[in-house]
PQR file of N, CA, C, O and H, with PARSE charges and radii, in Angstrom:
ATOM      1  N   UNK A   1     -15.537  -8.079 -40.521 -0.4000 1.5000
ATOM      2  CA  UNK A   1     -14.224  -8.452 -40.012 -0.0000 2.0000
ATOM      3  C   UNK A   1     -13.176  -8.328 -41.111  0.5500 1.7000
ATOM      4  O   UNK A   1     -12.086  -7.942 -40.689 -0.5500 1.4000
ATOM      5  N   UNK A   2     -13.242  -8.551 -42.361 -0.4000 1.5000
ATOM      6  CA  UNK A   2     -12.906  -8.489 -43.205 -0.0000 2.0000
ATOM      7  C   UNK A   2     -12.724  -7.187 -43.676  0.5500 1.7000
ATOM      8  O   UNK A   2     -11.957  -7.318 -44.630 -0.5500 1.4000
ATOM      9  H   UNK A   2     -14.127  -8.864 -42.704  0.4000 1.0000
ATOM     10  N   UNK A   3     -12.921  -6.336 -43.581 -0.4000 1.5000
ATOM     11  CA  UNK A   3     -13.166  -4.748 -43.478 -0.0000 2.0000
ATOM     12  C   UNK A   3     -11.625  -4.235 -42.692  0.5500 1.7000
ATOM     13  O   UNK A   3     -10.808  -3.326 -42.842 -0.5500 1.4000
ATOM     14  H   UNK A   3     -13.544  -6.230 -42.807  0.4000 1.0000
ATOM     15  N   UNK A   4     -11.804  -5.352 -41.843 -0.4000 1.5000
ATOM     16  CA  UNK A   4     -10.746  -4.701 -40.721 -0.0000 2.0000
ATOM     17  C   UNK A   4      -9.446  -5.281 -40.841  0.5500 1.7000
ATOM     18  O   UNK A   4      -8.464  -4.561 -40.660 -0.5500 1.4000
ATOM     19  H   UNK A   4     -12.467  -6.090 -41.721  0.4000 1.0000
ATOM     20  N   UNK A   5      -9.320  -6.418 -41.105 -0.4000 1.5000
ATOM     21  CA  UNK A   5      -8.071  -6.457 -41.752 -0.0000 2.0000
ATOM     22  C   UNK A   5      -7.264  -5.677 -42.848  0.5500 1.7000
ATOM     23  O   UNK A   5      -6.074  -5.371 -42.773 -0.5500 1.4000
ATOM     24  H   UNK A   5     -10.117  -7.003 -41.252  0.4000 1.0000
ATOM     25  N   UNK A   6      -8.089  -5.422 -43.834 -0.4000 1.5000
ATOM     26  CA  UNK A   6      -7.497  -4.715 -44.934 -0.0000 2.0000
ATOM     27  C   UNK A   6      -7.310  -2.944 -44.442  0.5500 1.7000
ATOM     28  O   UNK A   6      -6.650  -2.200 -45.167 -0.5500 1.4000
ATOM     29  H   UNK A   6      -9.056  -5.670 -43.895  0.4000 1.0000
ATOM     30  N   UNK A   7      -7.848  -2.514 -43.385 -0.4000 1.5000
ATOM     31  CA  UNK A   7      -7.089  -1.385 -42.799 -0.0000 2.0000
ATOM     32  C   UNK A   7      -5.871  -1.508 -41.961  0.5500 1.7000
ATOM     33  O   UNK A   7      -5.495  -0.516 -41.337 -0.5500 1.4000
ATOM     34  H   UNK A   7      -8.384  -3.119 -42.796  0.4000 1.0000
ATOM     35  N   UNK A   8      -5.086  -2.845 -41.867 -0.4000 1.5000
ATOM     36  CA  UNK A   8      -4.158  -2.864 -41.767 -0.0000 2.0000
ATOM     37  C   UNK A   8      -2.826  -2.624 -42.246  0.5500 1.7000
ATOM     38  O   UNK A   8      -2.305  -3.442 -43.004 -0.5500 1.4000
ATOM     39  H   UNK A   8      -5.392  -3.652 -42.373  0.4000 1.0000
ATOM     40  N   UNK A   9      -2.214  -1.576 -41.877 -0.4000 1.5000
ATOM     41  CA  UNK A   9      -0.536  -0.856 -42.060 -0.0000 2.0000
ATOM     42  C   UNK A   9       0.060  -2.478 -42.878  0.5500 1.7000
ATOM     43  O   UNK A   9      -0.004  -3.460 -42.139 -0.5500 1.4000
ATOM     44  H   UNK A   9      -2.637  -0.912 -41.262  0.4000 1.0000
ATOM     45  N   UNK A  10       0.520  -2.681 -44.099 -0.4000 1.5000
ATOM     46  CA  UNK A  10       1.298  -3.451 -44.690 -0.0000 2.0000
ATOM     47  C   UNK A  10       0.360  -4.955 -45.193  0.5500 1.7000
ATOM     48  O   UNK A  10       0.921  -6.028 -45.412 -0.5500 1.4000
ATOM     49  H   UNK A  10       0.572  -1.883 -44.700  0.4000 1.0000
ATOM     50  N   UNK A  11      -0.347  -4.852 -45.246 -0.4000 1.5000
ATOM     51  CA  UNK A  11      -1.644  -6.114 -45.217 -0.0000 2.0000
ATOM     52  C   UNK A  11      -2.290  -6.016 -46.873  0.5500 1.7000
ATOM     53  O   UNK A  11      -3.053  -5.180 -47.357 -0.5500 1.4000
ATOM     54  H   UNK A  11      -0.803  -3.979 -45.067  0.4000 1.0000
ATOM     55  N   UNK A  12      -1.738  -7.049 -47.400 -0.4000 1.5000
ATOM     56  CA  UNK A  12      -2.355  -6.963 -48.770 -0.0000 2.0000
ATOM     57  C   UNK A  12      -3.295  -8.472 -49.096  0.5500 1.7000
ATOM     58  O   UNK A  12      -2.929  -9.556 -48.642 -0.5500 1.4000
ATOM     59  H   UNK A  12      -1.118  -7.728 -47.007  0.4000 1.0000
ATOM     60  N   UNK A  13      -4.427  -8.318 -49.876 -0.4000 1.5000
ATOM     61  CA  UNK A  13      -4.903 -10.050 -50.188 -0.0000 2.0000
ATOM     62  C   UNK A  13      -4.533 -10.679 -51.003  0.5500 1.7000
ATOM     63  O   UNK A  13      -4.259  -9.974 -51.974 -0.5500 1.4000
ATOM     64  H   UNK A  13      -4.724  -7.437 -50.245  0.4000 1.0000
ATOM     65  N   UNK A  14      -4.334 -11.823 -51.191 -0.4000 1.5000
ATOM     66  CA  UNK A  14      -3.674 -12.474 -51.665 -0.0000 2.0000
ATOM     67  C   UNK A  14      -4.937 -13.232 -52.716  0.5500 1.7000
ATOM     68  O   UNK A  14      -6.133 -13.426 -52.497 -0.5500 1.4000
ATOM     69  H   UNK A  14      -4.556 -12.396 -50.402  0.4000 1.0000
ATOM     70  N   UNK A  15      -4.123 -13.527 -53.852 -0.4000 1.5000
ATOM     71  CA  UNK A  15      -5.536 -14.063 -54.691 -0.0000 2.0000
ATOM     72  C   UNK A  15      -5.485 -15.714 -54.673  0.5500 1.7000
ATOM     73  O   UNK A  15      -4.482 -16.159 -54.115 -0.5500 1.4000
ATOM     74  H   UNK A  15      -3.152 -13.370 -54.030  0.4000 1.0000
ATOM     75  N   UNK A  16      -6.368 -16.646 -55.172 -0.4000 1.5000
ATOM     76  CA  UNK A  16      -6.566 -18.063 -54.906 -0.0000 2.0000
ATOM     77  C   UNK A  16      -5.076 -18.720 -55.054  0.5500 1.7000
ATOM     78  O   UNK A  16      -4.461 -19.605 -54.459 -0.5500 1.4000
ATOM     79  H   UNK A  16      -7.183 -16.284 -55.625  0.4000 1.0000
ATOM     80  N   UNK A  17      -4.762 -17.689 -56.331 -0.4000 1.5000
ATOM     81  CA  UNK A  17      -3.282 -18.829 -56.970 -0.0000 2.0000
ATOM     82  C   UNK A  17      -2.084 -18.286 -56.622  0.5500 1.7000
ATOM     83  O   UNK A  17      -1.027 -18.652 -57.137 -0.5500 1.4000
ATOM     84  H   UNK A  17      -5.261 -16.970 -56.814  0.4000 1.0000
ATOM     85  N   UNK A  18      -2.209 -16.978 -55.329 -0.4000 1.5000
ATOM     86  CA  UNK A  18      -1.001 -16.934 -54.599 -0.0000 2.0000
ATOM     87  C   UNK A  18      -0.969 -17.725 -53.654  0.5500 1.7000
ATOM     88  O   UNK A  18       0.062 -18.160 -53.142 -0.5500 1.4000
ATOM     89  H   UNK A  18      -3.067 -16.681 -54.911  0.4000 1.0000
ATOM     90  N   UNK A  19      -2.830 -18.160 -53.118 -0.4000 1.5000
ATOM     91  CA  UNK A  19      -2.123 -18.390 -52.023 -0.0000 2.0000
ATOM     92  C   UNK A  19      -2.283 -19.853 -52.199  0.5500 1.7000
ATOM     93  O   UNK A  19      -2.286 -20.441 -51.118 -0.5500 1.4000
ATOM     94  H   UNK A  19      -3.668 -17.806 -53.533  0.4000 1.0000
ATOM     95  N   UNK A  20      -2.460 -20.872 -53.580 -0.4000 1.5000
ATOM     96  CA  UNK A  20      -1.924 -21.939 -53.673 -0.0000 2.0000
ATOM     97  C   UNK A  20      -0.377 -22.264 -53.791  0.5500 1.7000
ATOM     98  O   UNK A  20       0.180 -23.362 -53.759 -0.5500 1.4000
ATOM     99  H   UNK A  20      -2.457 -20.395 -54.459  0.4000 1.0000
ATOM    100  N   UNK A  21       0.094 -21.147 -53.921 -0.4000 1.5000
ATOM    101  CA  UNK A  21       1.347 -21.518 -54.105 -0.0000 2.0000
ATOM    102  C   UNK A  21       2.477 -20.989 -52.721  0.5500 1.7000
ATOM    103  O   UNK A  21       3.572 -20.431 -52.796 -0.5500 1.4000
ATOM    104  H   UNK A  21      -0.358 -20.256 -53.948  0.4000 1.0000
ATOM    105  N   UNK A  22       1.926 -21.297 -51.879 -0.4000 1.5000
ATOM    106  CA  UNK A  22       2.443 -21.184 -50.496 -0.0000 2.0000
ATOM    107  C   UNK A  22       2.647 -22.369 -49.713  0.5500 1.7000
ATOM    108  O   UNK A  22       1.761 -23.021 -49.159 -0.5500 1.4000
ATOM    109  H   UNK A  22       1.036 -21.750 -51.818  0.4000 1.0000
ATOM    110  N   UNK A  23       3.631 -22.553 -49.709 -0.4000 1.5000
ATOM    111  CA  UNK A  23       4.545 -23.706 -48.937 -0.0000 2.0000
ATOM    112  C   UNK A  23       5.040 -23.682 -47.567  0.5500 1.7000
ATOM    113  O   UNK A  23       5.337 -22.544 -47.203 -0.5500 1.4000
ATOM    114  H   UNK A  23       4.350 -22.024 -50.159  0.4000 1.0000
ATOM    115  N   UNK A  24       5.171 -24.358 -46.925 -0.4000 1.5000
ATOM    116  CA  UNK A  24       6.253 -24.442 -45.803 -0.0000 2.0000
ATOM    117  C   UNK A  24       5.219 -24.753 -44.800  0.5500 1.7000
ATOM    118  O   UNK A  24       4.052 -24.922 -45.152 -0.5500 1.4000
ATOM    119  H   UNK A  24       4.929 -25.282 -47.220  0.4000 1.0000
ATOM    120  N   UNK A  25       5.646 -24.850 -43.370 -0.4000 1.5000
ATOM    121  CA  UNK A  25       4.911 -25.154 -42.290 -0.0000 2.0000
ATOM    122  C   UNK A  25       5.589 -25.180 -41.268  0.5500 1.7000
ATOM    123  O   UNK A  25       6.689 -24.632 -41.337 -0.5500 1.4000
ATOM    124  H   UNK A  25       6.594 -24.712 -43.084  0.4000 1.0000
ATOM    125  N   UNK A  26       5.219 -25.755 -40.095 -0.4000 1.5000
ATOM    126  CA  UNK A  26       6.006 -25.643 -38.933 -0.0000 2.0000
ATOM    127  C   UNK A  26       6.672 -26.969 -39.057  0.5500 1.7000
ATOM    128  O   UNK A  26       5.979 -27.984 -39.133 -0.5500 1.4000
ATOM    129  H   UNK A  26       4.326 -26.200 -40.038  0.4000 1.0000
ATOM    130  N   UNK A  27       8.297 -27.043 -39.087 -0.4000 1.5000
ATOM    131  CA  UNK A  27       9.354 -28.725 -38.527 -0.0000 2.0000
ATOM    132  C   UNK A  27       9.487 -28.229 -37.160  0.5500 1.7000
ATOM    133  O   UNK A  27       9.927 -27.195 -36.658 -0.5500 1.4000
ATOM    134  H   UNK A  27       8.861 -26.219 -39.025  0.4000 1.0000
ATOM    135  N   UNK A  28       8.793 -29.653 -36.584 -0.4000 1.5000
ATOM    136  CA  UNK A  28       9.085 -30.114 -35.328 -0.0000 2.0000
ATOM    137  C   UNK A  28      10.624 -30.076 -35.045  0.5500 1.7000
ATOM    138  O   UNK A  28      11.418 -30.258 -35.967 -0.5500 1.4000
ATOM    139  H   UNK A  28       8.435 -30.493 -36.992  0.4000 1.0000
ATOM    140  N   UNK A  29      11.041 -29.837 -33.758 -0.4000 1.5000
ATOM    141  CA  UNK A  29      12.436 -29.984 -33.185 -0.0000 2.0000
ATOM    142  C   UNK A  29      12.512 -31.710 -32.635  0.5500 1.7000
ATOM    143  O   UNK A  29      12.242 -32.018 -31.474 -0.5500 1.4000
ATOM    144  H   UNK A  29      10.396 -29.688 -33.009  0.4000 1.0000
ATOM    145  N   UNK A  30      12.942 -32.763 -33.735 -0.4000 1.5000
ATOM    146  CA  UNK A  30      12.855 -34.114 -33.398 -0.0000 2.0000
ATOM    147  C   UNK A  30      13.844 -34.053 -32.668  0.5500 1.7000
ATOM    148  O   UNK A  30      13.984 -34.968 -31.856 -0.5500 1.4000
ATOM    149  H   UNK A  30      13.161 -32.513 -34.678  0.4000 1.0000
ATOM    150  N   UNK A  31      15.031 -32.770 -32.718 -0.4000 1.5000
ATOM    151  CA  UNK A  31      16.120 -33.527 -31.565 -0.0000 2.0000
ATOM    152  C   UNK A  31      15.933 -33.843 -29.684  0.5500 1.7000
ATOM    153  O   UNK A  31      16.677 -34.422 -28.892 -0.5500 1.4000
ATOM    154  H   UNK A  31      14.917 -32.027 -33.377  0.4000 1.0000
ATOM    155  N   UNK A  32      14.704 -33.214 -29.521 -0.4000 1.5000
ATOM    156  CA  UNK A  32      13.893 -32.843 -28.555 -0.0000 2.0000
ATOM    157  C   UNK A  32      13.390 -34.962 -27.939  0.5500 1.7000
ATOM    158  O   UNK A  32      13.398 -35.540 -26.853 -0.5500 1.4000
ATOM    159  H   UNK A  32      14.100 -32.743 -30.164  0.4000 1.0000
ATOM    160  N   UNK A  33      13.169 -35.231 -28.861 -0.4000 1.5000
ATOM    161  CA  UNK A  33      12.412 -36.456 -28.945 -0.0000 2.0000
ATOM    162  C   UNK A  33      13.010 -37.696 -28.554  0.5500 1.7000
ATOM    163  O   UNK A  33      13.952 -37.630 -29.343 -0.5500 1.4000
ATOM    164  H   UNK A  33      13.163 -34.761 -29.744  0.4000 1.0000
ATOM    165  N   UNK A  34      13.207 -38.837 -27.917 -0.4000 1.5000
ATOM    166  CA  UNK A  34      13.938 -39.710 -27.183 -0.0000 2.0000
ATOM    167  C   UNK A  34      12.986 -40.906 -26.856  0.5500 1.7000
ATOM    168  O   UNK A  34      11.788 -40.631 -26.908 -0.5500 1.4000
ATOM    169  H   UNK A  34      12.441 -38.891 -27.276  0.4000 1.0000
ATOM    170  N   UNK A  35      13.373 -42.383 -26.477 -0.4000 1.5000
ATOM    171  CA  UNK A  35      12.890 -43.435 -26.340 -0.0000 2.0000
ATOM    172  C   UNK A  35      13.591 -43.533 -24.709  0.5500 1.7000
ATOM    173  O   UNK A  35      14.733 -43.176 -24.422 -0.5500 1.4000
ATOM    174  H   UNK A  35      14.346 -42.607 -26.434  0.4000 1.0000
ATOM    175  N   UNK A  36      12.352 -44.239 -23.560 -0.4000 1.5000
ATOM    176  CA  UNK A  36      13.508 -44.377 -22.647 -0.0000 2.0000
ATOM    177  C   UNK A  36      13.607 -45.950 -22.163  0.5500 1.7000
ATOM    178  O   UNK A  36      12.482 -46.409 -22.363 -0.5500 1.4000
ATOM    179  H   UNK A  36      11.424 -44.529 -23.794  0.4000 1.0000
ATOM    180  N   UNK A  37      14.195 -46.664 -21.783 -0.4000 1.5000
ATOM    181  CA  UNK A  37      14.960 -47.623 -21.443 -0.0000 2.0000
ATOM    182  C   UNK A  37      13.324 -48.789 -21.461  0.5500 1.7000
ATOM    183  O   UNK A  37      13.290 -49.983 -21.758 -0.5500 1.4000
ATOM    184  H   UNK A  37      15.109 -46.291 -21.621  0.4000 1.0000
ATOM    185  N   UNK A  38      12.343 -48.034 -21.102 -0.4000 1.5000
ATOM    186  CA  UNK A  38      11.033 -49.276 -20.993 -0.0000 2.0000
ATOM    187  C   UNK A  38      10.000 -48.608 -22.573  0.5500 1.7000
ATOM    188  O   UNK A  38       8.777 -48.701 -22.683 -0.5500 1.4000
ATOM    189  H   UNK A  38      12.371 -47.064 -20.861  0.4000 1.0000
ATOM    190  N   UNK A  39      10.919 -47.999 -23.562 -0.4000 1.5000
ATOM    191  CA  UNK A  39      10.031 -48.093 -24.528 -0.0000 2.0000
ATOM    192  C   UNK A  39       9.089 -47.202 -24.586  0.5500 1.7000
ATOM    193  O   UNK A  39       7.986 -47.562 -24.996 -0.5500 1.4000
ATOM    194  H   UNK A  39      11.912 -47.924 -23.472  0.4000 1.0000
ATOM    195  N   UNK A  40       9.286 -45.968 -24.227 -0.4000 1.5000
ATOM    196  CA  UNK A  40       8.363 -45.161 -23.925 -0.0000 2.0000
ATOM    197  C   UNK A  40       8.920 -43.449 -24.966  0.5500 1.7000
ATOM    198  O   UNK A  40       9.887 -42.806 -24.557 -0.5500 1.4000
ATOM    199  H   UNK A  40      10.182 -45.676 -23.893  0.4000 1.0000
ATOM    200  N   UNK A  41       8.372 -43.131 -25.847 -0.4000 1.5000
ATOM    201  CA  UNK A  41       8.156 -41.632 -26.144 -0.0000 2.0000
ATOM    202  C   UNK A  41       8.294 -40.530 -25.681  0.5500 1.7000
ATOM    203  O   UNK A  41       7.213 -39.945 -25.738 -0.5500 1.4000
ATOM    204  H   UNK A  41       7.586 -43.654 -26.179  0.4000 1.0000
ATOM    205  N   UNK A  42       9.362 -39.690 -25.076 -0.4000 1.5000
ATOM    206  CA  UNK A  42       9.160 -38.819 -24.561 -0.0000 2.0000
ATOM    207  C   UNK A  42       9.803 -37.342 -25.472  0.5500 1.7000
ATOM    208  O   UNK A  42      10.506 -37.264 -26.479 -0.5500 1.4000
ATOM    209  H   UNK A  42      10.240 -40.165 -25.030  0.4000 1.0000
ATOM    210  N   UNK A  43       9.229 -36.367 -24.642 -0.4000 1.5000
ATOM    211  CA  UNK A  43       9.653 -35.288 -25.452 -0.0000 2.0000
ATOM    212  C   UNK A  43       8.565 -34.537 -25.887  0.5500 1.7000
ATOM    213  O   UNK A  43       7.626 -35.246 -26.249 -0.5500 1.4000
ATOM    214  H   UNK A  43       8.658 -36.431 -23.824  0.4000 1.0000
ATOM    215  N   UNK A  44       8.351 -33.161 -25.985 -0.4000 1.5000
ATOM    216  CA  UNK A  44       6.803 -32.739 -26.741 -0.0000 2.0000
ATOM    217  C   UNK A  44       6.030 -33.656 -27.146  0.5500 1.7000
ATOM    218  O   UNK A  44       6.272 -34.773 -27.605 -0.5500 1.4000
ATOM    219  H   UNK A  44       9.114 -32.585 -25.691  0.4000 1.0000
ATOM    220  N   UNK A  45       4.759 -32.929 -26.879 -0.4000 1.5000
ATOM    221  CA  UNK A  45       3.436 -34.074 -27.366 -0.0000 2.0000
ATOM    222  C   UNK A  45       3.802 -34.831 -28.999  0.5500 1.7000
ATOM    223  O   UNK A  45       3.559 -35.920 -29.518 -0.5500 1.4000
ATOM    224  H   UNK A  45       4.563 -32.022 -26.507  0.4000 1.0000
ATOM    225  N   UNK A  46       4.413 -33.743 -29.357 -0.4000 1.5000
ATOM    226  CA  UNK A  46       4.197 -34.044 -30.819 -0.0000 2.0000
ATOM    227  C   UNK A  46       5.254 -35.271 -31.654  0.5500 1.7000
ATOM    228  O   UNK A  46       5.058 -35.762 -32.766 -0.5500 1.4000
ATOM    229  H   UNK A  46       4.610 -32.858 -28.935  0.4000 1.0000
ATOM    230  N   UNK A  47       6.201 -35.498 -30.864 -0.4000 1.5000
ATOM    231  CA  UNK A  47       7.595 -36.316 -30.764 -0.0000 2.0000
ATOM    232  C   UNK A  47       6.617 -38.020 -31.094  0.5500 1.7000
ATOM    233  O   UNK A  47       7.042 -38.627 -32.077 -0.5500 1.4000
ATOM    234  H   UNK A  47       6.360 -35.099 -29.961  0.4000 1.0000
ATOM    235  N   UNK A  48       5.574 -38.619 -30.426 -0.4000 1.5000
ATOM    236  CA  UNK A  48       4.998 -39.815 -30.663 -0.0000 2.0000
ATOM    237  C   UNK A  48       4.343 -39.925 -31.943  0.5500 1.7000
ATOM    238  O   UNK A  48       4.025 -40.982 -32.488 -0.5500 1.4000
ATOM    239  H   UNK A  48       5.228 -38.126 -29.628  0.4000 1.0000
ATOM    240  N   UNK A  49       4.102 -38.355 -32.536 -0.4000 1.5000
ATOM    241  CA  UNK A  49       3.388 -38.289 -33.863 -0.0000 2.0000
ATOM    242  C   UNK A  49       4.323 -38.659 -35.009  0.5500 1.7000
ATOM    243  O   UNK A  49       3.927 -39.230 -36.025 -0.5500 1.4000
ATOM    244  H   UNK A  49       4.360 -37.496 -32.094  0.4000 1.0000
ATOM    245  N   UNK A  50       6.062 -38.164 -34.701 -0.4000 1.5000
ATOM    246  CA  UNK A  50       6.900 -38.571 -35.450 -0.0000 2.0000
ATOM    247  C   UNK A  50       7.875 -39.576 -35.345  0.5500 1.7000
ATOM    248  O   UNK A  50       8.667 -39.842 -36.249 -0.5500 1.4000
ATOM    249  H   UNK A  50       6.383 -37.700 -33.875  0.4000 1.0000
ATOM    250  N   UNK A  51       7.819 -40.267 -34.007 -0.4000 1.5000
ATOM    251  CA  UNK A  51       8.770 -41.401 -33.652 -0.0000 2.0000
ATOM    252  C   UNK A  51       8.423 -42.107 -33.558  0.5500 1.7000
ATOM    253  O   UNK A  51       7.408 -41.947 -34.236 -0.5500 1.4000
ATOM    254  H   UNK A  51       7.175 -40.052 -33.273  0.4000 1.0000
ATOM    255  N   UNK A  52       8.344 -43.601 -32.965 -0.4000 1.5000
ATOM    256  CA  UNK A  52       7.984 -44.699 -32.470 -0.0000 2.0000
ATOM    257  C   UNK A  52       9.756 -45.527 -31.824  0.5500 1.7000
ATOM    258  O   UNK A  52      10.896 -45.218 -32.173 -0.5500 1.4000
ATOM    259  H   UNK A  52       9.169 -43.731 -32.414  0.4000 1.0000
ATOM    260  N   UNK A  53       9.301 -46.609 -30.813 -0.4000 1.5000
ATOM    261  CA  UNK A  53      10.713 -46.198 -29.710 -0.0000 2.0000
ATOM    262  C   UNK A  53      10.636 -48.230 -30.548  0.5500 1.7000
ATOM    263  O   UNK A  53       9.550 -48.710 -30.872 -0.5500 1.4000
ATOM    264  H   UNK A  53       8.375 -46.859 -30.529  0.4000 1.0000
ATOM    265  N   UNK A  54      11.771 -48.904 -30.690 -0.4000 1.5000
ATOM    266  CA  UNK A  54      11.552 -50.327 -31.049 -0.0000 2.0000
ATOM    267  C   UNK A  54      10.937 -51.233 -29.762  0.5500 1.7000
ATOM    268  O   UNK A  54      10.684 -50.860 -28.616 -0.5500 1.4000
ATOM    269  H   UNK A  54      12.653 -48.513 -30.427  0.4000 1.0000
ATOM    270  N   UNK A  55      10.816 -52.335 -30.275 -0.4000 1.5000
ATOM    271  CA  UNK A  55      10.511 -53.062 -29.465 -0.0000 2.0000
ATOM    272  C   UNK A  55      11.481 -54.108 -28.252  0.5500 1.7000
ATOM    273  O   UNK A  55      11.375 -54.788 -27.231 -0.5500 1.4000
ATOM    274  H   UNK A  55      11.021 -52.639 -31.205  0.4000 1.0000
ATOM    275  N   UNK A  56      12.514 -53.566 -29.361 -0.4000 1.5000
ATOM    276  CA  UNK A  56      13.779 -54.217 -28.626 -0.0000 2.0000
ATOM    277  C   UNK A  56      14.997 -53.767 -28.752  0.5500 1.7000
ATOM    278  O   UNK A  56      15.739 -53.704 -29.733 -0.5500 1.4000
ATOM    279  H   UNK A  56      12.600 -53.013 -30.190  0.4000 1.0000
ATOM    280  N   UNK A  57      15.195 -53.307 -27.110 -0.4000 1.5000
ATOM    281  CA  UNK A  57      16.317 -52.191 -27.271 -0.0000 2.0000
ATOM    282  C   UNK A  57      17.216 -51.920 -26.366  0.5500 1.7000
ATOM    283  O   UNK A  57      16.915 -52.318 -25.241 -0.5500 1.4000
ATOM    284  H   UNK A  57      14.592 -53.359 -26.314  0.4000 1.0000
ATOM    285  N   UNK A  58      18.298 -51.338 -26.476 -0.4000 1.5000
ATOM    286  CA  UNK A  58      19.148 -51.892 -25.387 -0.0000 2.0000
ATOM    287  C   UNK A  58      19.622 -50.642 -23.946  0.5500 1.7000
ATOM    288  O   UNK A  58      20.334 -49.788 -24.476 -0.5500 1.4000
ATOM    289  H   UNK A  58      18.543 -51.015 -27.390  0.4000 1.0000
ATOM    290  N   UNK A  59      19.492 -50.403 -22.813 -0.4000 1.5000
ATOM    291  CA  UNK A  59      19.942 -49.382 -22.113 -0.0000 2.0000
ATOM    292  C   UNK A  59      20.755 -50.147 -21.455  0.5500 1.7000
ATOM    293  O   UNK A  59      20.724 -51.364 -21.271 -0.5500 1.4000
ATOM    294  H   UNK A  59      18.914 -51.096 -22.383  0.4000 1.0000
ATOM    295  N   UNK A  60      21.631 -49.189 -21.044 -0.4000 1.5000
ATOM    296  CA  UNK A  60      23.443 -49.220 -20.319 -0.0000 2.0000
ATOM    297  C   UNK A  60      24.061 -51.167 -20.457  0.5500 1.7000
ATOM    298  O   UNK A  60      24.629 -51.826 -19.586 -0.5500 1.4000
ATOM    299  H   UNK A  60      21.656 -48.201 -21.193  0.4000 1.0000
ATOM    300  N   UNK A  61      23.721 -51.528 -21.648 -0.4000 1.5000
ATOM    301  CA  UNK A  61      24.406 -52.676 -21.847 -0.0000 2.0000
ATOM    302  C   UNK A  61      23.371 -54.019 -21.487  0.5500 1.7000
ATOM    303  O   UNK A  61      23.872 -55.066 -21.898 -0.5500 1.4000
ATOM    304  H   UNK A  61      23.259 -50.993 -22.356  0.4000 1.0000
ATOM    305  N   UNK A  62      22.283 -54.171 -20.934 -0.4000 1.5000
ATOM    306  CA  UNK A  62      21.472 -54.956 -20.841 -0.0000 2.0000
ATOM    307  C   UNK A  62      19.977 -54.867 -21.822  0.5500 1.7000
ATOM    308  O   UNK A  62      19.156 -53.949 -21.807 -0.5500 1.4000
ATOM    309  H   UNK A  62      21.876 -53.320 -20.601  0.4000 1.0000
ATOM    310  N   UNK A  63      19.940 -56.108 -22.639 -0.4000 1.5000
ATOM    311  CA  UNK A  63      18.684 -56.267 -23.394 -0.0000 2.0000
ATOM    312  C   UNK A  63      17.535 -56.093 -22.699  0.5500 1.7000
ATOM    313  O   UNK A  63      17.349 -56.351 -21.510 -0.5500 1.4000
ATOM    314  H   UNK A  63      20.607 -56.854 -22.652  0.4000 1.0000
ATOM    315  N   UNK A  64      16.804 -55.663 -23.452 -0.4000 1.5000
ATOM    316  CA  UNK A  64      15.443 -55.630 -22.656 -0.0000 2.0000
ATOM    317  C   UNK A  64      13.995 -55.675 -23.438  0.5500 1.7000
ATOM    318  O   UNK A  64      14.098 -55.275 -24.597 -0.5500 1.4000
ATOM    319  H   UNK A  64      16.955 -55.453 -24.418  0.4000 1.0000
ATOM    320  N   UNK A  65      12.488 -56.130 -23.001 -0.4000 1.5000
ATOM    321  CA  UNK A  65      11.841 -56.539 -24.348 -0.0000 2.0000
ATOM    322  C   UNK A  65      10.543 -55.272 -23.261  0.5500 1.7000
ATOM    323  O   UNK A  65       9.447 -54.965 -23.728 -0.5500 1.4000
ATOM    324  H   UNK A  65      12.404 -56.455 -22.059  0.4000 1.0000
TER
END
């Protein structure tokens, strides 16, 4: 399999300490992400991995627990 990659048009290997020095990853779109009125997470799966909604919070002017 390995064979077959490197006959790839523009495909070079990379050695241990290039490819330690490779950064970055995928940022989530948190603007996507929202709490709704009973405390609940919504938005991509991934939105509960980076938010949490309080415990006490207020929709259209009335407290609520």
């Amino acid at each position: 399999m390995k064979k077959d990659f490197l006959n790839i048009t523009g495909v070079t290997t990379l050695t241990k300490t290039q490819q330690k020095e490779i950064s970055g990853g995928i940022i989530p779109d948190l603007s996507k992400c929202e709490c709704t009125c009973a405390g609940v997470v919504t938005g991509p799966i991934y939105c509960a991995k980076f938010i949490s909604c309080p415990q006490y919070y207020w929709c259209d002017d009335t407290p609520t627990m």
